[in-house]
Amino acid sequence: MVDIIGRQVIRYQRSGSTNEEAVELAKKGVEEGTVVLAKEQTRGRGRKERYWHSPEGGLWFSTVLYPDIEPSSAMMVTMCASIAIAQALRRISSVDACIKWPNDVMVRGKKIAGVLTEMHASTKGFRYVVVGIGINVNNPIPEELEDRAVSLKDVCDSEIDPEELLPCVLKEMDILYRMIAEGRYQEMISMWLDNTDMIGMKVRVTRECDVVYGQVSGIDEVGRLLVDVDGEVIRVVTGDVEVIRGSG
Ligand code: BT5
């Protein structure tokens, strides 16, 4: 039984983007925890308007939230989603899933899932937060993504019903979201750290203005990545972080 997340699930056969649908519902004040799911997306989105390949066979959905937290702690919501995915995947299929900052879930060094968080905040706080989750379950991975993406079917050698995975992810998210509401950020950070293998890895960080190289030393109290760059620890808020293979 869930408290908030997944109390209502709206299902589409096909949608442009479930995030787009969920944002529209959030603007109308739909019940918190409403999930919009599509079997197929025709305009699936990643961060920075990148595309998200989402044909039939995968699990593509978005959740509407109205968290009562400071906008500076927004990353907690994304963390809640990525931890939930990693834990659910392990629970349902025993795959070795780990999180790559900020929002990717990886299996065998390739991306199995991504999270896109879109929000509207004012000085008074959040009007809404929409958390979009895409998990490659049985969908084929196109050739151009084969070197960096993987599906659950590929790693398990058998098909898992996305509808079976959905309640597992929702249940995990529900527990973690309650932790956010109770201000248990430190516990969330510890769980995130338990689910990553990035600590100590050498990384390339592409920021808006430059590219820097360093070694991951942790994350801070609001989820920013800490990277040691020539003895100086920088905090990465946004940006793309690539692990330099062979490190760790
Ligand atoms: C993400 O962006 O990882 C966020 C993905 C969120 C998708 C969900 S599905 C439900 C909801 N509705 C939406 O429209 N979106 C959300 P980012 O970190 O920017 O990664 C995007 C990059 O991942 C692309 O540029 C590709 O290189 C790669 N990519 C595209 N499709 C992929 C897939 N199915 N699996 C793994 N990698 C993929």
Coordinates of C-alpha atoms and ligand atoms in Angstrom, one line a residue:
M1 CA 0.0 0.0 0.0
V2 CA 1.5 3.3 -1.0
D3 CA 1.0 6.6 0.8
I4 CA 1.4 9.1 -2.0
I5 CA 3.3 7.9 -5.1
G6 CA 1.1 6.0 -7.5
R7 CA -2.2 6.5 -5.8
Q8 CA -3.6 7.2 -9.2
V9 CA -2.0 5.9 -12.5
I10 CA -3.1 7.3 -15.8
R11 CA -2.2 5.0 -18.7
Y12 CA -1.7 5.9 -22.4
Q13 CA -0.8 3.6 -25.2
R14 CA 1.2 6.4 -26.8
S15 CA 2.2 9.9 -25.6
G16 CA 4.5 12.5 -26.9
S17 CA 6.2 12.7 -23.5
T18 CA 4.8 11.7 -20.2
N19 CA 6.6 14.6 -18.6
E20 CA 4.7 17.0 -20.8
E21 CA 1.4 15.4 -19.9
A22 CA 2.3 15.4 -16.2
V23 CA 3.4 19.1 -16.2
E24 CA 0.0 20.0 -17.7
L25 CA -1.8 18.0 -15.0
A26 CA 0.4 19.6 -12.3
K27 CA -0.5 23.1 -13.5
K28 CA -4.2 22.0 -13.0
G29 CA -3.4 20.8 -9.5
V30 CA -3.9 17.1 -10.0
E31 CA -3.6 14.9 -6.8
E32 CA -0.1 14.6 -5.6
G33 CA 1.5 11.3 -6.5
T34 CA -0.4 10.9 -9.8
V35 CA 1.6 8.8 -12.3
V36 CA 1.3 9.2 -16.1
L37 CA 2.5 6.2 -18.0
A38 CA 2.8 5.5 -21.7
K39 CA 3.7 2.3 -23.4
E40 CA 5.5 4.3 -26.1
Q41 CA 6.7 8.0 -26.3
T42 CA 7.1 9.7 -29.6
R43 CA 9.0 12.8 -28.2
G44 CA 10.7 11.3 -25.1
R45 CA 13.0 13.9 -23.6
G46 CA 16.3 13.8 -21.7
R47 CA 17.9 16.7 -19.9
K48 CA 18.8 19.8 -21.9
E49 CA 16.3 18.9 -24.6
R50 CA 18.2 15.7 -25.5
Y51 CA 16.1 12.9 -26.9
W52 CA 15.1 9.8 -25.0
H53 CA 14.5 6.7 -27.1
S54 CA 11.2 5.2 -25.8
P55 CA 9.6 2.5 -28.0
E56 CA 7.2 -0.1 -26.7
G57 CA 8.6 -2.6 -24.2
G58 CA 10.2 0.0 -21.8
L59 CA 8.8 1.6 -18.7
W60 CA 8.2 5.3 -19.3
F61 CA 6.4 7.3 -16.7
S62 CA 6.2 10.6 -14.8
T63 CA 5.0 11.5 -11.3
V64 CA 3.5 14.8 -10.1
L65 CA 4.8 16.0 -6.7
Y66 CA 4.3 19.1 -4.6
P67 CA 7.2 18.8 -2.1
D68 CA 7.3 21.1 0.8
I69 CA 11.0 21.7 0.7
E70 CA 13.4 24.5 -0.1
P71 CA 14.1 24.8 -3.9
S72 CA 17.8 24.4 -3.0
S73 CA 17.1 20.8 -1.9
A74 CA 15.4 19.9 -5.2
M75 CA 18.1 17.4 -6.0
M76 CA 16.8 15.2 -3.2
V77 CA 13.8 14.5 -5.3
T78 CA 15.9 13.3 -8.2
M79 CA 18.0 11.3 -5.8
C80 CA 14.9 9.6 -4.5
A81 CA 14.0 8.5 -8.0
S82 CA 17.4 7.1 -8.9
I83 CA 17.8 5.2 -5.6
A84 CA 14.3 3.8 -6.1
I85 CA 15.1 2.5 -9.6
A86 CA 18.4 0.9 -8.5
Q87 CA 16.8 -0.8 -5.5
A88 CA 13.7 -2.0 -7.5
L89 CA 15.9 -3.4 -10.3
R90 CA 18.0 -5.3 -7.8
R91 CA 14.9 -6.5 -6.0
I92 CA 13.1 -7.7 -9.1
S93 CA 16.0 -9.2 -11.1
S94 CA 19.1 -9.2 -8.9
V95 CA 21.0 -7.1 -11.4
D96 CA 24.0 -5.1 -10.2
A97 CA 22.5 -1.6 -10.7
C98 CA 24.3 1.5 -9.5
I99 CA 23.8 5.2 -9.7
K100 CA 25.9 7.5 -11.8
W101 CA 25.6 11.2 -10.7
P102 CA 23.2 12.9 -11.0
N103 CA 20.4 10.8 -12.5
D104 CA 21.6 7.7 -14.4
V105 CA 21.2 4.1 -13.3
M106 CA 23.9 1.9 -14.8
V107 CA 24.3 -1.8 -15.2
R108 CA 27.6 -3.2 -16.5
G109 CA 28.8 0.3 -17.2
K110 CA 25.8 1.1 -19.5
K111 CA 22.8 3.2 -18.9
I112 CA 19.6 1.2 -18.1
A113 CA 17.6 4.1 -16.8
G114 CA 17.4 7.9 -16.6
V115 CA 15.5 10.5 -14.6
L116 CA 14.3 13.9 -15.8
T117 CA 13.1 16.3 -13.1
E118 CA 11.2 19.4 -14.2
M119 CA 10.0 21.9 -11.7
H120 CA 8.3 25.2 -11.2
A121 CA 9.4 27.1 -8.1
S122 CA 8.9 30.6 -6.7
T123 CA 10.3 32.4 -3.7
K124 CA 7.5 30.7 -1.7
G125 CA 8.7 27.2 -2.7
F126 CA 7.6 24.7 -5.3
R127 CA 4.5 24.9 -7.3
Y128 CA 5.2 21.4 -8.6
V129 CA 7.9 18.9 -9.4
V130 CA 7.5 16.3 -12.2
V131 CA 9.8 13.4 -12.0
G132 CA 10.1 11.4 -15.3
I133 CA 11.6 8.0 -15.2
G134 CA 12.6 5.9 -18.2
I135 CA 13.8 2.3 -17.8
N136 CA 14.9 0.1 -20.6
V137 CA 13.1 -3.2 -19.9
N138 CA 12.3 -5.3 -23.0
N139 CA 12.7 -2.5 -25.6
P140 CA 15.4 -3.0 -28.3
I141 CA 18.4 -0.6 -28.0
P142 CA 19.1 1.1 -31.3
E143 CA 22.5 0.7 -32.8
E144 CA 23.6 4.3 -32.1
L145 CA 23.2 3.7 -28.4
E146 CA 24.5 0.2 -28.1
D147 CA 27.9 1.4 -26.7
R148 CA 26.2 3.2 -23.8
A149 CA 22.7 1.8 -23.2
V150 CA 21.4 -1.5 -22.1
S151 CA 18.0 -3.1 -21.4
L152 CA 17.0 -5.3 -18.5
K153 CA 16.1 -8.1 -21.0
D154 CA 19.7 -8.0 -22.3
V155 CA 21.2 -8.4 -18.8
C156 CA 18.7 -11.0 -17.6
D157 CA 18.4 -12.9 -20.8
S158 CA 14.6 -13.1 -20.2
E159 CA 11.7 -10.7 -20.4
I160 CA 10.3 -8.9 -17.3
D161 CA 6.9 -7.4 -17.5
P162 CA 7.2 -3.6 -17.2
E163 CA 3.9 -3.6 -15.3
E164 CA 5.5 -5.9 -12.7
L165 CA 8.5 -3.5 -12.3
L166 CA 6.3 -0.4 -12.0
P167 CA 4.8 -1.1 -8.5
C168 CA 8.3 -2.0 -7.2
V169 CA 9.7 1.4 -8.3
L170 CA 6.6 3.3 -7.0
K171 CA 6.8 1.5 -3.6
E172 CA 10.5 2.4 -3.2
M173 CA 9.9 6.0 -4.3
D174 CA 7.1 6.3 -1.8
I175 CA 9.2 5.3 1.1
L176 CA 12.1 7.6 0.0
Y177 CA 9.7 10.5 -0.7
R178 CA 8.4 10.3 2.9
M179 CA 12.0 10.6 4.0
I180 CA 12.3 13.9 2.2
A181 CA 9.1 15.1 3.7
E182 CA 10.5 14.3 7.2
G183 CA 13.8 16.1 6.4
R184 CA 15.9 13.0 6.6
Y185 CA 18.3 14.3 4.0
Q186 CA 21.4 12.7 5.6
E187 CA 19.8 9.3 5.4
M188 CA 19.0 9.9 1.8
I189 CA 22.6 10.9 1.0
S190 CA 23.9 7.7 2.8
M191 CA 21.5 5.6 0.7
W192 CA 22.6 7.3 -2.5
L193 CA 26.2 6.6 -1.5
D194 CA 25.3 2.9 -0.8
N195 CA 24.0 2.7 -4.4
T196 CA 26.9 4.3 -6.3
D197 CA 30.3 3.1 -7.2
M198 CA 31.6 6.5 -8.3
I199 CA 33.5 7.4 -5.1
G200 CA 37.2 7.6 -5.9
M201 CA 36.7 7.4 -9.7
K202 CA 38.4 9.8 -12.1
V203 CA 35.9 11.9 -14.0
R204 CA 35.7 14.5 -16.7
V205 CA 33.2 17.2 -15.8
T206 CA 31.7 19.2 -18.6
R207 CA 30.4 22.5 -17.1
E208 CA 28.7 25.3 -18.9
C209 CA 31.9 27.3 -19.2
D210 CA 34.6 24.7 -19.1
V211 CA 35.8 21.1 -18.8
V212 CA 37.7 19.9 -15.7
Y213 CA 39.2 16.6 -14.6
G214 CA 39.3 15.2 -11.1
Q215 CA 38.5 12.5 -8.6
V216 CA 35.0 12.0 -7.0
S217 CA 35.2 12.4 -3.3
G218 CA 31.5 12.4 -2.3
I219 CA 28.3 14.4 -2.5
D220 CA 27.4 17.3 -0.2
E221 CA 24.3 17.8 2.0
V222 CA 22.1 18.8 -0.9
G223 CA 23.3 16.3 -3.4
R224 CA 26.0 18.3 -5.3
L225 CA 28.9 16.1 -6.5
L226 CA 32.2 16.8 -4.8
V227 CA 35.2 16.5 -7.2
D228 CA 38.8 16.9 -6.1
V229 CA 40.5 18.9 -8.9
D230 CA 44.2 19.3 -8.2
G231 CA 43.6 19.4 -4.4
E232 CA 40.7 21.8 -4.6
V233 CA 37.2 20.3 -4.0
I234 CA 34.6 21.7 -6.4
R235 CA 30.8 21.2 -6.1
V236 CA 29.1 20.2 -9.3
V237 CA 25.5 21.4 -9.5
T238 CA 24.7 20.8 -13.1
G239 CA 26.9 19.4 -15.9
D240 CA 27.8 16.1 -17.5
V241 CA 30.1 13.8 -15.6
E242 CA 31.9 11.1 -17.5
V243 CA 33.8 8.4 -15.7
I244 CA 37.3 7.9 -17.2
R245 CA 37.4 4.1 -17.6
G246 CA 40.1 2.2 -15.8
S247 CA 40.0 4.4 -12.8
G248 CA 38.7 3.6 -9.4
Ligands
BT5_1 C1 18.0 11.3 -19.0 O1 18.5 12.4 -19.7 O2 18.6 10.3 -18.7 C2 16.5 11.5 -18.6 C3 15.7 10.5 -19.3 C4 14.2 10.5 -18.8 C5 13.3 9.8 -19.7 C6 11.9 9.7 -19.0 S1 10.8 8.6 -19.8 C7 9.5 9.3 -19.0 C8 9.6 10.8 -19.0 N1 9.1 11.4 -20.2 C9 10.1 12.0 -20.9 O3 9.9 12.6 -22.0 N2 11.3 11.8 -20.3 C10 11.1 11.1 -19.0 P1 20.0 12.6 -20.2 O4 20.9 12.3 -19.0 O5 20.1 13.9 -20.8 O6 20.3 11.4 -21.2 C11 19.9 11.5 -22.5 C12 20.9 10.8 -23.4 O7 20.8 9.4 -23.1 C13 20.7 10.9 -24.9 O8 21.4 12.0 -25.4 C14 21.2 9.6 -25.4 O9 22.6 9.7 -25.6 C15 21.0 8.6 -24.3 N3 19.7 7.9 -24.5 C16 18.6 8.2 -25.2 N4 17.7 7.2 -25.1 C17 18.2 6.3 -24.2 C18 17.7 5.1 -23.7 N5 16.5 4.6 -23.9 N6 18.5 4.4 -22.8 C19 19.7 4.8 -22.5 N7 20.3 6.0 -23.0 C20 19.5 6.7 -23.8

